[in-house]
Amino acid sequence: SPPKSPRLSLAKAASVPGPPPALEEAHDATQAPSTAVAEAYNILNAVTAQLQSGRISHQDAAMTFSALIDALPLGKLRSSALLNRAHCLVGLGQSAGALADIEAIVAERAPRVDAQRWHKVWMSRGGIHRKLAQEAGRNGDVTSASQLYAKSRADYE
């Protein structure tokens, strides 16, 4: 098995170009749970800021968000990592994968996450449905395109 990467700190996440090291574990037995959660939030926020400023690629950010998703239990933080990875996947032209991440947020019914009231989830899903509809239209699949546009409109409502 590959060696585990060192824990990613906020300072490293904010200053190291390229892909940040993967999160080793969100719940390190040597740290209090609140410390591990704070570290995970720091990673999420730092990578998101790097992505927004163009200092990290969608591919590298998606890898870090994937590490967070794999390490975290159901909850708002994991759902946020799924939402951010979905954004990255759209940027990489992987709309179907992005939609799967959004659907996971809705289906998981995580504690303290009301996906029905989280507008970013529905705006993202609407945008992904629109992109999939455009792809279907370019491929000549008018029926699928029409159905996907209808889903997009419903998500925006």
XYZ file of N, CA, C and O in Angstrom, residues 47 78 94:
12
model
N -8.234 25.167 0.453
C -8.250 24.656 -0.926
C -9.298 25.393 -1.750
O -9.068 25.728 -2.916
N -18.624 17.159 5.336
C -18.504 16.199 4.234
C -19.372 16.637 3.053
O -18.959 16.548 1.902
N -16.587 16.703 -16.266
C -17.138 15.446 -15.769
C -18.485 15.698 -15.085
O -18.656 15.475 -13.885
